[in-house]
Amino acid sequence: MEDKIFSIVDVETTGGGMRGNRITEICIITLQNGEILDKYTTLINPEKIIPHHITALTGISNETVEDAPLFYEVAVKIQAITENTIFVAHNVHFDYNVLRNEFRRLGMEFDRKKLCTVRLSRKLIPHLLSYSLGRICSSINIPIENRHRAEGDTDATVILFQRLMRLDDNHEVFDQFLNPRSKEASLPPHLNSKQIIDLPNSAGIYLFKNKDQKVIYVGKAKNIKKRVLSHIYNKKNKGYLMCQETFFIEHEETGSELTALLLESELIKKYYPKFNRAQKRPQSSYEIISYKNQRNIIQLAITKTKTANDSLMTFYNRTLARERLEYICETFYLCPRYCSLQSNVEICSHYKINNCEGICEGTEEIDDYNKKVLAAIAHLNDNKPTFIVYGNGRNDTERIH
């Protein structure tokens, strides 16, 4: 480790996700053999408005950065300072990706080896309640000043990094994390690696949960471990943000992909997770319903809904729903007006259905008409489609049905 130079970095940003995140301040401290070589810190004009909640957190306002250099004016210096060094940060994926995106906007590449002090701390200082910079500094008595400012956070991260180096006498952990094949080093900062190790290579569902144990994503997979790892190594903005919020992963084996699909759908509707999109937007359905009007006549109608109701019959196409209602109306000698097949008419005059027995003209008794409607309702209920799913269970002795 004596020959390696580390760049300890912290950036403050405008917020707003990875794509729209711009740097407002950066601090870089270079370190070799545990000793500080140099420090560079500067404000940066992000060329966009800094939101009020970011100013409240960092103290950096639009006025603060008004006369600060633009990123392109300091890019060459940052590149030179960090060249041939190992990029270190507390939650390194955030700082590294924000900085790399700034270089990409200029058409420049930024590629460095990385170390995360969150993941190193999890390995070398296990069992802490929290690994946020503020909490870990409080837990192991590291002074931290000017919290949420680049220089203050970098100074504290340097002390933490020096302690981690002393805890790793033979540099085994550091060497493991610097190995490009190391999966643990690239895990989300808040996630215990054991949760990944314990995932099975079988079909089932998995839940991503935030620090409050709230479900933020539900997924299904033929191979749970492989699918979860694909989320973790996904470089897209949504996947990155989801993994940054993930503290816990739970799973349930189902034995088959079909059962996993059904359970996933049920859990999405139950938890309404933040990062699930498709099934949170339920498809509109058309339902045949019944109700009594002011004359005590039982009417039938079609209603559009996005929620599952206890209807007489459900369709996912209005035309099919209307065709079924027309069939019921004609088969049971009902009135098109009271089946909502005609509106704004006193006496029905449907172009196809002409066997109404006079309820709309007052020549048929309401009780007699309602008996026909009840028979039609019974017919619909008796002919509702039902399904039974058979499949393999979680072991050789279990069957799903």
mmCIF file of C-alpha atoms in Angstrom:
data_model
loop_
_atom_site.group_PDB
_atom_site.id
_atom_site.type_symbol
_atom_site.label_atom_id
_atom_site.label_comp_id
_atom_site.label_asym_id
_atom_site.label_seq_id
_atom_site.Cartn_x
_atom_site.Cartn_y
_atom_site.Cartn_z
ATOM 1 C CA MET A 1 0.000 0.000 0.000
ATOM 2 C CA GLU A 2 2.995 2.311 0.497
ATOM 3 C CA ASP A 3 3.250 3.092 -3.216
ATOM 4 C CA LYS A 4 -0.454 3.783 -3.717
ATOM 5 C CA ILE A 5 -1.839 7.319 -3.720
ATOM 6 C CA PHE A 6 -5.442 7.856 -2.688
ATOM 7 C CA SER A 7 -7.636 10.816 -3.611
ATOM 8 C CA ILE A 8 -10.228 11.331 -0.871
ATOM 9 C CA VAL A 9 -13.100 13.215 -2.514
ATOM 10 C CA ASP A 10 -16.389 14.803 -1.529
ATOM 11 C CA VAL A 11 -18.702 16.759 -3.784
ATOM 12 C CA GLU A 12 -21.723 18.892 -2.969
ATOM 13 C CA THR A 13 -24.363 19.040 -5.674
ATOM 14 C CA THR A 14 -27.623 20.613 -6.785
ATOM 15 C CA GLY A 15 -29.516 17.339 -6.224
ATOM 16 C CA GLY A 16 -32.148 15.998 -8.621
ATOM 17 C CA GLY A 17 -30.934 12.505 -9.486
ATOM 18 C CA MET A 18 -27.820 11.449 -11.369
ATOM 19 C CA ARG A 19 -28.672 12.966 -14.747
ATOM 20 C CA GLY A 20 -29.511 16.458 -13.560
ATOM 21 C CA ASN A 21 -27.054 16.592 -10.678
ATOM 22 C CA ARG A 22 -24.402 19.302 -10.995
ATOM 23 C CA ILE A 23 -21.450 19.959 -8.711
ATOM 24 C CA THR A 24 -21.471 23.088 -6.529
ATOM 25 C CA GLU A 25 -18.338 22.331 -4.493
ATOM 26 C CA ILE A 26 -15.512 19.790 -4.492
ATOM 27 C CA CYS A 27 -12.688 18.934 -2.131
ATOM 28 C CA ILE A 28 -9.852 16.497 -2.917
ATOM 29 C CA ILE A 29 -7.211 15.416 -0.397
ATOM 30 C CA THR A 30 -4.397 13.210 -1.685
ATOM 31 C CA LEU A 31 -2.993 10.649 0.714
ATOM 32 C CA GLN A 32 -0.005 8.301 0.569
ATOM 33 C CA ASN A 33 1.047 5.817 3.217
ATOM 34 C CA GLY A 34 -1.465 7.405 5.581
ATOM 35 C CA GLU A 35 0.029 10.900 5.194
ATOM 36 C CA ILE A 36 -1.671 13.893 3.575
ATOM 37 C CA LEU A 37 0.142 15.132 0.466
ATOM 38 C CA ASP A 38 -2.115 17.944 -0.727
ATOM 39 C CA LYS A 39 -5.596 19.452 -0.516
ATOM 40 C CA TYR A 40 -7.652 21.140 -3.218
ATOM 41 C CA THR A 41 -11.075 22.675 -2.651
ATOM 42 C CA THR A 42 -13.207 25.016 -4.697
ATOM 43 C CA LEU A 43 -16.770 26.150 -5.220
ATOM 44 C CA ILE A 44 -18.153 25.499 -8.712
ATOM 45 C CA ASN A 45 -20.878 27.361 -10.553
ATOM 46 C CA PRO A 46 -23.303 24.568 -11.563
ATOM 47 C CA GLU A 47 -24.939 26.662 -14.290
ATOM 48 C CA LYS A 48 -28.372 25.871 -12.890
ATOM 49 C CA ILE A 49 -30.553 27.000 -9.992
ATOM 50 C CA ILE A 50 -29.721 25.492 -6.598
ATOM 51 C CA PRO A 51 -32.985 24.380 -4.911
ATOM 52 C CA HIS A 52 -33.901 25.893 -1.552
ATOM 53 C CA HIS A 53 -33.725 22.558 0.302
ATOM 54 C CA ILE A 54 -30.148 22.039 -0.935
ATOM 55 C CA THR A 55 -29.177 25.513 0.253
ATOM 56 C CA ALA A 56 -30.773 24.758 3.634
ATOM 57 C CA LEU A 57 -28.709 21.568 3.901
ATOM 58 C CA THR A 58 -25.321 22.812 2.644
ATOM 59 C CA GLY A 59 -25.459 26.579 3.032
ATOM 60 C CA ILE A 60 -24.446 26.910 -0.626
ATOM 61 C CA SER A 61 -26.785 29.316 -2.414
ATOM 62 C CA ASN A 62 -26.989 30.707 -5.937
ATOM 63 C CA GLU A 63 -25.250 33.835 -4.669
ATOM 64 C CA THR A 64 -22.467 31.717 -3.108
ATOM 65 C CA VAL A 65 -21.448 30.234 -6.467
ATOM 66 C CA GLU A 66 -22.239 33.249 -8.633
ATOM 67 C CA ASP A 67 -18.566 34.151 -9.162
ATOM 68 C CA ALA A 68 -17.201 30.592 -8.789
ATOM 69 C CA PRO A 69 -15.450 28.928 -11.748
ATOM 70 C CA LEU A 70 -17.444 26.750 -14.133
ATOM 71 C CA PHE A 71 -16.583 23.055 -14.153
ATOM 72 C CA TYR A 72 -14.692 23.218 -17.446
ATOM 73 C CA GLU A 73 -12.342 25.760 -15.852
ATOM 74 C CA VAL A 74 -11.249 23.325 -13.125
ATOM 75 C CA ALA A 75 -11.685 20.015 -14.982
ATOM 76 C CA VAL A 76 -8.045 19.733 -16.109
ATOM 77 C CA LYS A 77 -6.794 20.422 -12.581
ATOM 78 C CA ILE A 78 -9.146 17.814 -11.055
ATOM 79 C CA GLN A 79 -8.073 15.301 -13.670
ATOM 80 C CA ALA A 80 -4.396 15.978 -12.961
ATOM 81 C CA ILE A 81 -4.784 15.718 -9.163
ATOM 82 C CA THR A 82 -6.607 12.391 -9.340
ATOM 83 C CA GLU A 83 -4.570 10.847 -12.166
ATOM 84 C CA ASN A 84 -2.871 7.573 -11.157
ATOM 85 C CA THR A 85 -4.648 7.678 -7.794
ATOM 86 C CA ILE A 86 -7.381 5.570 -6.237
ATOM 87 C CA PHE A 87 -10.653 7.480 -5.940
ATOM 88 C CA VAL A 88 -12.038 7.240 -2.382
ATOM 89 C CA ALA A 89 -15.319 8.608 -1.033
ATOM 90 C CA HIS A 90 -17.999 7.863 1.519
ATOM 91 C CA ASN A 91 -20.582 6.241 -0.764
ATOM 92 C CA VAL A 92 -18.127 6.349 -3.641
ATOM 93 C CA HIS A 93 -20.636 5.529 -6.379
ATOM 94 C CA PHE A 94 -22.409 8.835 -5.832
ATOM 95 C CA ASP A 95 -19.381 11.157 -5.866
ATOM 96 C CA TYR A 96 -17.615 9.226 -8.635
ATOM 97 C CA ASN A 97 -20.638 9.075 -10.951
ATOM 98 C CA VAL A 98 -21.492 12.757 -10.476
ATOM 99 C CA LEU A 99 -17.900 13.729 -11.265
ATOM 100 C CA ARG A 100 -17.678 11.364 -14.232
ATOM 101 C CA ASN A 101 -20.905 12.811 -15.654
ATOM 102 C CA GLU A 102 -19.455 16.319 -15.420
ATOM 103 C CA PHE A 103 -16.444 15.177 -17.462
ATOM 104 C CA ARG A 104 -18.703 13.465 -20.000
ATOM 105 C CA ARG A 105 -20.562 16.723 -20.561
ATOM 106 C CA LEU A 106 -17.223 18.126 -21.716
ATOM 107 C CA GLY A 107 -16.523 15.117 -23.926
ATOM 108 C CA MET A 108 -13.800 13.905 -21.548
ATOM 109 C CA GLU A 109 -13.370 10.474 -19.992
ATOM 110 C CA PHE A 110 -12.804 9.996 -16.265
ATOM 111 C CA ASP A 111 -11.809 6.488 -15.209
ATOM 112 C CA ARG A 112 -10.293 5.701 -11.811
ATOM 113 C CA LYS A 113 -10.085 2.740 -9.458
ATOM 114 C CA LYS A 114 -12.513 3.248 -6.576
ATOM 115 C CA LEU A 115 -12.815 2.505 -2.859
ATOM 116 C CA CYS A 116 -15.874 3.145 -0.715
ATOM 117 C CA THR A 117 -15.374 3.986 2.954
ATOM 118 C CA VAL A 118 -18.953 2.877 3.674
ATOM 119 C CA ARG A 119 -18.288 -0.653 2.433
ATOM 120 C CA LEU A 120 -14.805 -0.732 3.999
ATOM 121 C CA SER A 121 -16.341 0.342 7.318
ATOM 122 C CA ARG A 122 -18.979 -2.380 7.098
ATOM 123 C CA LYS A 123 -16.184 -4.938 6.708
ATOM 124 C CA LEU A 124 -13.667 -3.569 9.204
ATOM 125 C CA ILE A 125 -16.034 -1.995 11.778
ATOM 126 C CA PRO A 126 -19.031 -4.345 11.739
ATOM 127 C CA HIS A 127 -22.287 -4.103 13.706
ATOM 128 C CA LEU A 128 -22.664 -0.318 13.776
ATOM 129 C CA LEU A 129 -26.268 0.884 13.747
ATOM 130 C CA SER A 130 -25.599 3.278 10.877
ATOM 131 C CA TYR A 131 -22.798 3.874 8.387
ATOM 132 C CA SER A 132 -23.717 7.399 7.336
ATOM 133 C CA LEU A 133 -20.745 9.726 7.664
ATOM 134 C CA GLY A 134 -22.256 11.690 10.540
ATOM 135 C CA ARG A 135 -23.276 8.591 12.524
ATOM 136 C CA ILE A 136 -20.053 6.671 12.009
ATOM 137 C CA CYS A 137 -17.954 9.710 13.016
ATOM 138 C CA SER A 138 -20.048 10.035 16.159
ATOM 139 C CA SER A 139 -19.733 6.299 16.905
ATOM 140 C CA ILE A 140 -15.930 6.160 16.694
ATOM 141 C CA ASN A 141 -15.161 9.711 17.877
ATOM 142 C CA ILE A 142 -14.041 11.373 14.656
ATOM 143 C CA PRO A 143 -14.389 15.173 14.763
ATOM 144 C CA ILE A 144 -16.470 16.545 11.913
ATOM 145 C CA GLU A 145 -16.949 20.247 11.232
ATOM 146 C CA ASN A 146 -18.816 22.077 8.483
ATOM 147 C CA ARG A 147 -21.069 19.076 7.873
ATOM 148 C CA HIS A 148 -22.432 18.871 4.316
ATOM 149 C CA ARG A 149 -19.659 21.080 3.001
ATOM 150 C CA ALA A 150 -17.055 19.456 0.766
ATOM 151 C CA GLU A 151 -13.993 20.318 2.846
ATOM 152 C CA GLY A 152 -15.546 19.426 6.200
ATOM 153 C CA ASP A 153 -16.823 16.055 4.983
ATOM 154 C CA THR A 154 -13.543 15.262 3.213
ATOM 155 C CA ASP A 155 -11.488 16.049 6.336
ATOM 156 C CA ALA A 156 -13.630 13.609 8.335
ATOM 157 C CA THR A 157 -13.453 10.953 5.599
ATOM 158 C CA VAL A 158 -9.640 11.209 5.592
ATOM 159 C CA ILE A 159 -9.502 10.454 9.336
ATOM 160 C CA LEU A 160 -11.925 7.553 8.864
ATOM 161 C CA PHE A 161 -9.852 6.215 5.967
ATOM 162 C CA GLN A 162 -6.630 6.421 8.008
ATOM 163 C CA ARG A 163 -8.254 4.419 10.810
ATOM 164 C CA LEU A 164 -9.539 1.812 8.381
ATOM 165 C CA MET A 165 -6.032 1.386 6.994
ATOM 166 C CA ARG A 166 -4.679 0.773 10.501
ATOM 167 C CA LEU A 167 -7.397 -1.805 11.153
ATOM 168 C CA ASP A 168 -6.418 -3.733 8.018
ATOM 169 C CA ASP A 169 -2.877 -4.721 9.081
ATOM 170 C CA ASN A 170 -2.093 -7.000 6.153
ATOM 171 C CA HIS A 171 -4.124 -4.970 3.643
ATOM 172 C CA GLU A 172 -6.227 -8.044 2.886
ATOM 173 C CA VAL A 173 -9.524 -6.158 2.870
ATOM 174 C CA PHE A 174 -8.133 -3.246 0.850
ATOM 175 C CA ASP A 175 -6.607 -5.638 -1.692
ATOM 176 C CA GLN A 176 -9.895 -7.548 -1.905
ATOM 177 C CA PHE A 177 -11.868 -4.378 -2.554
ATOM 178 C CA LEU A 178 -9.360 -3.146 -5.142
ATOM 179 C CA ASN A 179 -9.658 -6.424 -7.026
ATOM 180 C CA PRO A 180 -11.648 -5.585 -10.183
ATOM 181 C CA ARG A 181 -13.534 -8.873 -9.782
ATOM 182 C CA SER A 182 -14.689 -8.016 -6.278
ATOM 183 C CA LYS A 183 -18.480 -7.920 -6.208
ATOM 184 C CA GLU A 184 -18.707 -6.749 -2.601
ATOM 185 C CA ALA A 185 -16.854 -3.511 -3.319
ATOM 186 C CA SER A 186 -19.494 -2.491 -5.847
ATOM 187 C CA LEU A 187 -22.561 -3.254 -3.717
ATOM 188 C CA PRO A 188 -24.865 -0.381 -2.678
ATOM 189 C CA PRO A 189 -23.337 1.333 0.364
ATOM 190 C CA HIS A 190 -26.098 0.536 2.861
ATOM 191 C CA LEU A 191 -26.564 -3.119 1.954
ATOM 192 C CA ASN A 192 -25.084 -5.901 4.064
ATOM 193 C CA SER A 193 -23.254 -8.289 1.718
ATOM 194 C CA LYS A 194 -24.669 -11.307 3.599
ATOM 195 C CA GLN A 195 -28.109 -10.442 2.225
ATOM 196 C CA ILE A 196 -26.744 -10.973 -1.295
ATOM 197 C CA ILE A 197 -24.834 -14.123 -0.382
ATOM 198 C CA ASP A 198 -27.998 -15.654 1.115
ATOM 199 C CA LEU A 199 -30.089 -15.150 -2.037
ATOM 200 C CA PRO A 200 -31.035 -18.431 -3.785
ATOM 201 C CA ASN A 201 -30.546 -19.293 -7.447
ATOM 202 C CA SER A 202 -34.183 -20.309 -7.785
ATOM 203 C CA ALA A 203 -37.498 -18.839 -8.892
ATOM 204 C CA GLY A 204 -39.345 -16.445 -6.623
ATOM 205 C CA ILE A 205 -39.942 -12.827 -5.676
ATOM 206 C CA TYR A 206 -37.694 -10.286 -3.965
ATOM 207 C CA LEU A 207 -38.357 -7.060 -2.079
ATOM 208 C CA PHE A 208 -36.067 -4.037 -1.909
ATOM 209 C CA LYS A 209 -36.662 -2.076 1.313
ATOM 210 C CA ASN A 210 -35.433 1.311 2.484
ATOM 211 C CA LYS A 211 -33.984 2.169 5.903
ATOM 212 C CA ASP A 212 -37.488 2.314 7.397
ATOM 213 C CA GLN A 213 -38.263 -1.214 6.117
ATOM 214 C CA LYS A 214 -40.696 0.233 3.574
ATOM 215 C CA VAL A 215 -40.948 -1.756 0.329
ATOM 216 C CA ILE A 216 -39.632 0.375 -2.553
ATOM 217 C CA TYR A 217 -39.480 -2.334 -5.240
ATOM 218 C CA VAL A 218 -40.998 -5.760 -5.873
ATOM 219 C CA GLY A 219 -39.575 -8.065 -8.508
ATOM 220 C CA LYS A 220 -39.903 -11.648 -9.702
ATOM 221 C CA ALA A 221 -37.261 -13.870 -11.254
ATOM 222 C CA LYS A 222 -36.447 -17.320 -12.504
ATOM 223 C CA ASN A 223 -33.123 -16.906 -10.659
ATOM 224 C CA ILE A 224 -33.481 -14.521 -7.681
ATOM 225 C CA LYS A 225 -29.773 -13.909 -7.038
ATOM 226 C CA LYS A 226 -28.933 -13.293 -10.690
ATOM 227 C CA ARG A 227 -31.824 -10.848 -11.084
ATOM 228 C CA VAL A 228 -31.009 -8.891 -7.921
ATOM 229 C CA LEU A 229 -27.357 -8.562 -8.983
ATOM 230 C CA SER A 230 -28.496 -7.248 -12.377
ATOM 231 C CA HIS A 231 -30.268 -4.398 -10.536
ATOM 232 C CA ILE A 232 -27.175 -3.651 -8.471
ATOM 233 C CA TYR A 233 -24.841 -3.454 -11.465
ATOM 234 C CA ASN A 234 -27.343 -1.513 -13.574
ATOM 235 C CA LYS A 235 -25.857 1.885 -14.460
ATOM 236 C CA LYS A 236 -29.141 3.519 -15.460
ATOM 237 C CA ASN A 237 -30.438 6.416 -13.399
ATOM 238 C CA LYS A 238 -33.514 4.660 -12.003
ATOM 239 C CA GLY A 239 -31.571 1.525 -11.011
ATOM 240 C CA TYR A 240 -28.838 3.568 -9.378
ATOM 241 C CA LEU A 241 -31.260 5.671 -7.339
ATOM 242 C CA MET A 242 -33.202 2.587 -6.240
ATOM 243 C CA CYS A 243 -30.071 0.792 -5.045
ATOM 244 C CA GLN A 244 -28.910 3.912 -3.206
ATOM 245 C CA GLU A 245 -32.122 3.768 -1.161
ATOM 246 C CA THR A 246 -31.944 0.009 -0.551
ATOM 247 C CA PHE A 247 -30.954 -1.117 2.941
ATOM 248 C CA PHE A 248 -32.601 -4.550 3.042
ATOM 249 C CA ILE A 249 -33.443 -7.273 0.527
ATOM 250 C CA GLU A 250 -35.951 -10.000 1.326
ATOM 251 C CA HIS A 251 -37.044 -12.874 -0.856
ATOM 252 C CA GLU A 252 -39.510 -15.738 -1.106
ATOM 253 C CA GLU A 253 -39.018 -18.826 -3.236
ATOM 254 C CA THR A 254 -42.092 -19.894 -5.203
ATOM 255 C CA GLY A 255 -40.971 -22.975 -7.103
ATOM 256 C CA SER A 256 -42.082 -21.641 -10.491
ATOM 257 C CA GLU A 257 -41.858 -18.440 -12.489
ATOM 258 C CA LEU A 258 -45.629 -18.352 -13.008
ATOM 259 C CA THR A 259 -46.306 -18.403 -9.264
ATOM 260 C CA ALA A 260 -43.662 -15.695 -8.830
ATOM 261 C CA LEU A 261 -45.417 -13.565 -11.444
ATOM 262 C CA LEU A 262 -48.772 -13.871 -9.663
ATOM 263 C CA LEU A 263 -47.244 -13.115 -6.263
ATOM 264 C CA GLU A 264 -45.316 -10.137 -7.668
ATOM 265 C CA SER A 265 -48.545 -8.657 -9.038
ATOM 266 C CA GLU A 266 -50.297 -9.146 -5.706
ATOM 267 C CA LEU A 267 -47.472 -7.531 -3.715
ATOM 268 C CA ILE A 268 -47.209 -4.536 -6.054
ATOM 269 C CA LYS A 269 -50.903 -3.844 -5.505
ATOM 270 C CA LYS A 270 -50.427 -4.323 -1.745
ATOM 271 C CA TYR A 271 -47.331 -2.129 -1.216
ATOM 272 C CA TYR A 272 -47.543 0.261 -4.194
ATOM 273 C CA PRO A 273 -43.712 0.490 -4.303
ATOM 274 C CA LYS A 274 -41.962 3.690 -5.304
ATOM 275 C CA PHE A 275 -39.825 2.168 -8.096
ATOM 276 C CA ASN A 276 -42.415 -0.158 -9.663
ATOM 277 C CA ARG A 277 -44.182 1.464 -12.575
ATOM 278 C CA ALA A 278 -46.002 -0.904 -14.920
ATOM 279 C CA GLN A 279 -48.388 -2.671 -12.566
ATOM 280 C CA LYS A 280 -48.921 0.414 -10.413
ATOM 281 C CA ARG A 281 -50.856 1.831 -13.352
ATOM 282 C CA PRO A 282 -53.784 -0.558 -13.466
ATOM 283 C CA GLN A 283 -55.389 -1.229 -16.820
ATOM 284 C CA SER A 284 -58.868 0.200 -17.175
ATOM 285 C CA SER A 285 -61.631 -2.389 -17.061
ATOM 286 C CA TYR A 286 -65.309 -2.263 -18.022
ATOM 287 C CA GLU A 287 -67.715 -3.848 -15.581
ATOM 288 C CA ILE A 288 -71.372 -4.771 -15.856
ATOM 289 C CA ILE A 289 -73.083 -3.606 -12.665
ATOM 290 C CA SER A 290 -76.629 -3.527 -11.310
ATOM 291 C CA TYR A 291 -78.514 -1.022 -9.170
ATOM 292 C CA LYS A 292 -82.089 0.034 -8.348
ATOM 293 C CA ASN A 293 -83.331 3.328 -9.719
ATOM 294 C CA GLN A 294 -85.902 5.676 -8.124
ATOM 295 C CA ARG A 295 -88.778 3.593 -9.494
ATOM 296 C CA ASN A 296 -87.291 0.498 -7.811
ATOM 297 C CA ILE A 297 -86.435 -1.000 -11.218
ATOM 298 C CA ILE A 298 -83.199 -2.984 -11.294
ATOM 299 C CA GLN A 299 -81.001 -1.450 -13.977
ATOM 300 C CA LEU A 300 -77.908 -2.841 -15.659
ATOM 301 C CA ALA A 301 -75.041 -0.634 -16.822
ATOM 302 C CA ILE A 302 -71.403 -0.603 -17.924
ATOM 303 C CA THR A 303 -68.917 1.347 -15.825
ATOM 304 C CA LYS A 304 -65.233 2.040 -16.434
ATOM 305 C CA THR A 305 -62.904 1.544 -13.476
ATOM 306 C CA LYS A 306 -59.251 1.027 -12.552
ATOM 307 C CA THR A 307 -59.990 -0.927 -9.402
ATOM 308 C CA ALA A 308 -61.240 -4.460 -8.952
ATOM 309 C CA ASN A 309 -64.874 -4.387 -7.785
ATOM 310 C CA ASP A 310 -67.471 -7.020 -7.051
ATOM 311 C CA SER A 311 -69.152 -6.599 -10.425
ATOM 312 C CA LEU A 312 -71.390 -8.985 -12.363
ATOM 313 C CA MET A 313 -68.724 -9.437 -15.033
ATOM 314 C CA THR A 314 -65.481 -7.684 -15.988
ATOM 315 C CA PHE A 315 -64.060 -6.980 -19.446
ATOM 316 C CA TYR A 316 -60.954 -5.196 -20.667
ATOM 317 C CA ASN A 317 -62.663 -3.932 -23.804
ATOM 318 C CA ARG A 318 -65.777 -1.746 -23.904
ATOM 319 C CA THR A 319 -67.029 -3.367 -27.105
ATOM 320 C CA LEU A 320 -66.997 -6.835 -25.536
ATOM 321 C CA ALA A 321 -68.805 -5.535 -22.464
ATOM 322 C CA ARG A 322 -71.514 -3.916 -24.616
ATOM 323 C CA GLU A 323 -71.915 -7.051 -26.759
ATOM 324 C CA ARG A 324 -72.465 -9.159 -23.636
ATOM 325 C CA LEU A 325 -74.973 -6.672 -22.230
ATOM 326 C CA GLU A 326 -76.882 -6.623 -25.544
ATOM 327 C CA TYR A 327 -76.994 -10.430 -25.500
ATOM 328 C CA ILE A 328 -78.351 -10.444 -21.926
ATOM 329 C CA CYS A 329 -80.903 -7.764 -22.741
ATOM 330 C CA GLU A 330 -82.237 -9.657 -25.753
ATOM 331 C CA THR A 331 -82.088 -13.146 -24.197
ATOM 332 C CA PHE A 332 -83.995 -12.212 -21.032
ATOM 333 C CA TYR A 333 -86.492 -9.816 -22.699
ATOM 334 C CA LEU A 334 -85.122 -6.783 -20.876
ATOM 335 C CA CYS A 335 -85.470 -3.137 -21.834
ATOM 336 C CA PRO A 336 -82.533 -1.482 -23.671
ATOM 337 C CA ARG A 337 -83.284 1.758 -21.833
ATOM 338 C CA TYR A 338 -82.935 0.086 -18.421
ATOM 339 C CA CYS A 339 -79.838 -1.773 -19.594
ATOM 340 C CA SER A 340 -78.177 1.586 -20.391
ATOM 341 C CA LEU A 341 -78.041 0.692 -24.068
ATOM 342 C CA GLN A 342 -80.119 3.778 -24.843
ATOM 343 C CA SER A 343 -80.215 7.150 -23.125
ATOM 344 C CA ASN A 344 -82.388 10.277 -23.287
ATOM 345 C CA VAL A 345 -85.427 8.305 -24.403
ATOM 346 C CA GLU A 346 -88.679 7.608 -22.540
ATOM 347 C CA ILE A 347 -89.602 4.532 -24.584
ATOM 348 C CA CYS A 348 -86.911 2.212 -25.931
ATOM 349 C CA SER A 349 -86.353 2.034 -29.695
ATOM 350 C CA HIS A 350 -83.146 0.000 -30.070
ATOM 351 C CA TYR A 351 -82.086 -0.706 -33.650
ATOM 352 C CA LYS A 352 -81.575 -4.430 -32.950
ATOM 353 C CA ILE A 353 -83.282 -5.345 -29.684
ATOM 354 C CA ASN A 354 -87.050 -5.053 -30.044
ATOM 355 C CA ASN A 355 -88.484 -7.626 -27.637
ATOM 356 C CA CYS A 356 -88.926 -5.326 -24.616
ATOM 357 C CA GLU A 357 -92.171 -6.294 -22.862
ATOM 358 C CA GLY A 358 -93.193 -2.777 -21.928
ATOM 359 C CA ILE A 359 -91.490 -1.762 -18.669
ATOM 360 C CA CYS A 360 -90.493 1.566 -20.254
ATOM 361 C CA GLU A 361 -94.119 2.199 -21.342
ATOM 362 C CA GLY A 362 -95.572 1.232 -17.972
ATOM 363 C CA THR A 363 -97.371 -1.836 -19.339
ATOM 364 C CA GLU A 364 -95.190 -4.363 -17.496
ATOM 365 C CA GLU A 365 -95.165 -4.793 -13.730
ATOM 366 C CA ILE A 366 -91.941 -3.776 -11.970
ATOM 367 C CA ASP A 367 -91.826 -6.996 -9.923
ATOM 368 C CA ASP A 368 -92.162 -9.104 -13.085
ATOM 369 C CA TYR A 369 -89.435 -7.135 -14.820
ATOM 370 C CA ASN A 370 -87.097 -7.363 -11.811
ATOM 371 C CA LYS A 371 -87.501 -11.155 -11.749
ATOM 372 C CA LYS A 372 -86.173 -11.279 -15.310
ATOM 373 C CA VAL A 373 -83.253 -9.017 -14.359
ATOM 374 C CA LEU A 374 -82.418 -11.254 -11.370
ATOM 375 C CA ALA A 375 -82.441 -14.266 -13.700
ATOM 376 C CA ALA A 376 -80.050 -12.414 -16.024
ATOM 377 C CA ILE A 377 -77.779 -11.559 -13.078
ATOM 378 C CA ALA A 378 -77.771 -15.212 -11.984
ATOM 379 C CA HIS A 379 -76.812 -16.194 -15.524
ATOM 380 C CA LEU A 380 -73.874 -13.740 -15.511
ATOM 381 C CA ASN A 381 -72.677 -14.968 -12.118
ATOM 382 C CA ASP A 382 -72.900 -18.608 -13.199
ATOM 383 C CA ASN A 383 -70.862 -17.901 -16.315
ATOM 384 C CA LYS A 384 -68.027 -15.899 -14.794
ATOM 385 C CA PRO A 385 -64.700 -17.353 -15.988
ATOM 386 C CA THR A 386 -62.703 -19.183 -13.316
ATOM 387 C CA PHE A 387 -59.131 -20.416 -13.447
ATOM 388 C CA ILE A 388 -57.034 -22.979 -11.613
ATOM 389 C CA VAL A 389 -53.244 -22.819 -11.874
ATOM 390 C CA TYR A 390 -51.220 -25.980 -11.328
ATOM 391 C CA GLY A 391 -47.463 -25.937 -11.017
ATOM 392 C CA ASN A 392 -44.345 -27.187 -9.285
ATOM 393 C CA GLY A 393 -43.756 -26.145 -5.701
ATOM 394 C CA ARG A 394 -40.555 -25.271 -3.872
ATOM 395 C CA ASN A 395 -39.515 -28.904 -3.525
ATOM 396 C CA ASP A 396 -40.299 -32.324 -4.992
ATOM 397 C CA THR A 397 -43.179 -32.974 -2.583
ATOM 398 C CA GLU A 398 -44.970 -29.626 -3.039
ATOM 399 C CA ARG A 399 -47.508 -28.719 -5.706
ATOM 400 C CA ILE A 400 -49.044 -25.309 -6.330
ATOM 401 C CA HIS A 401 -52.747 -25.055 -7.188
#
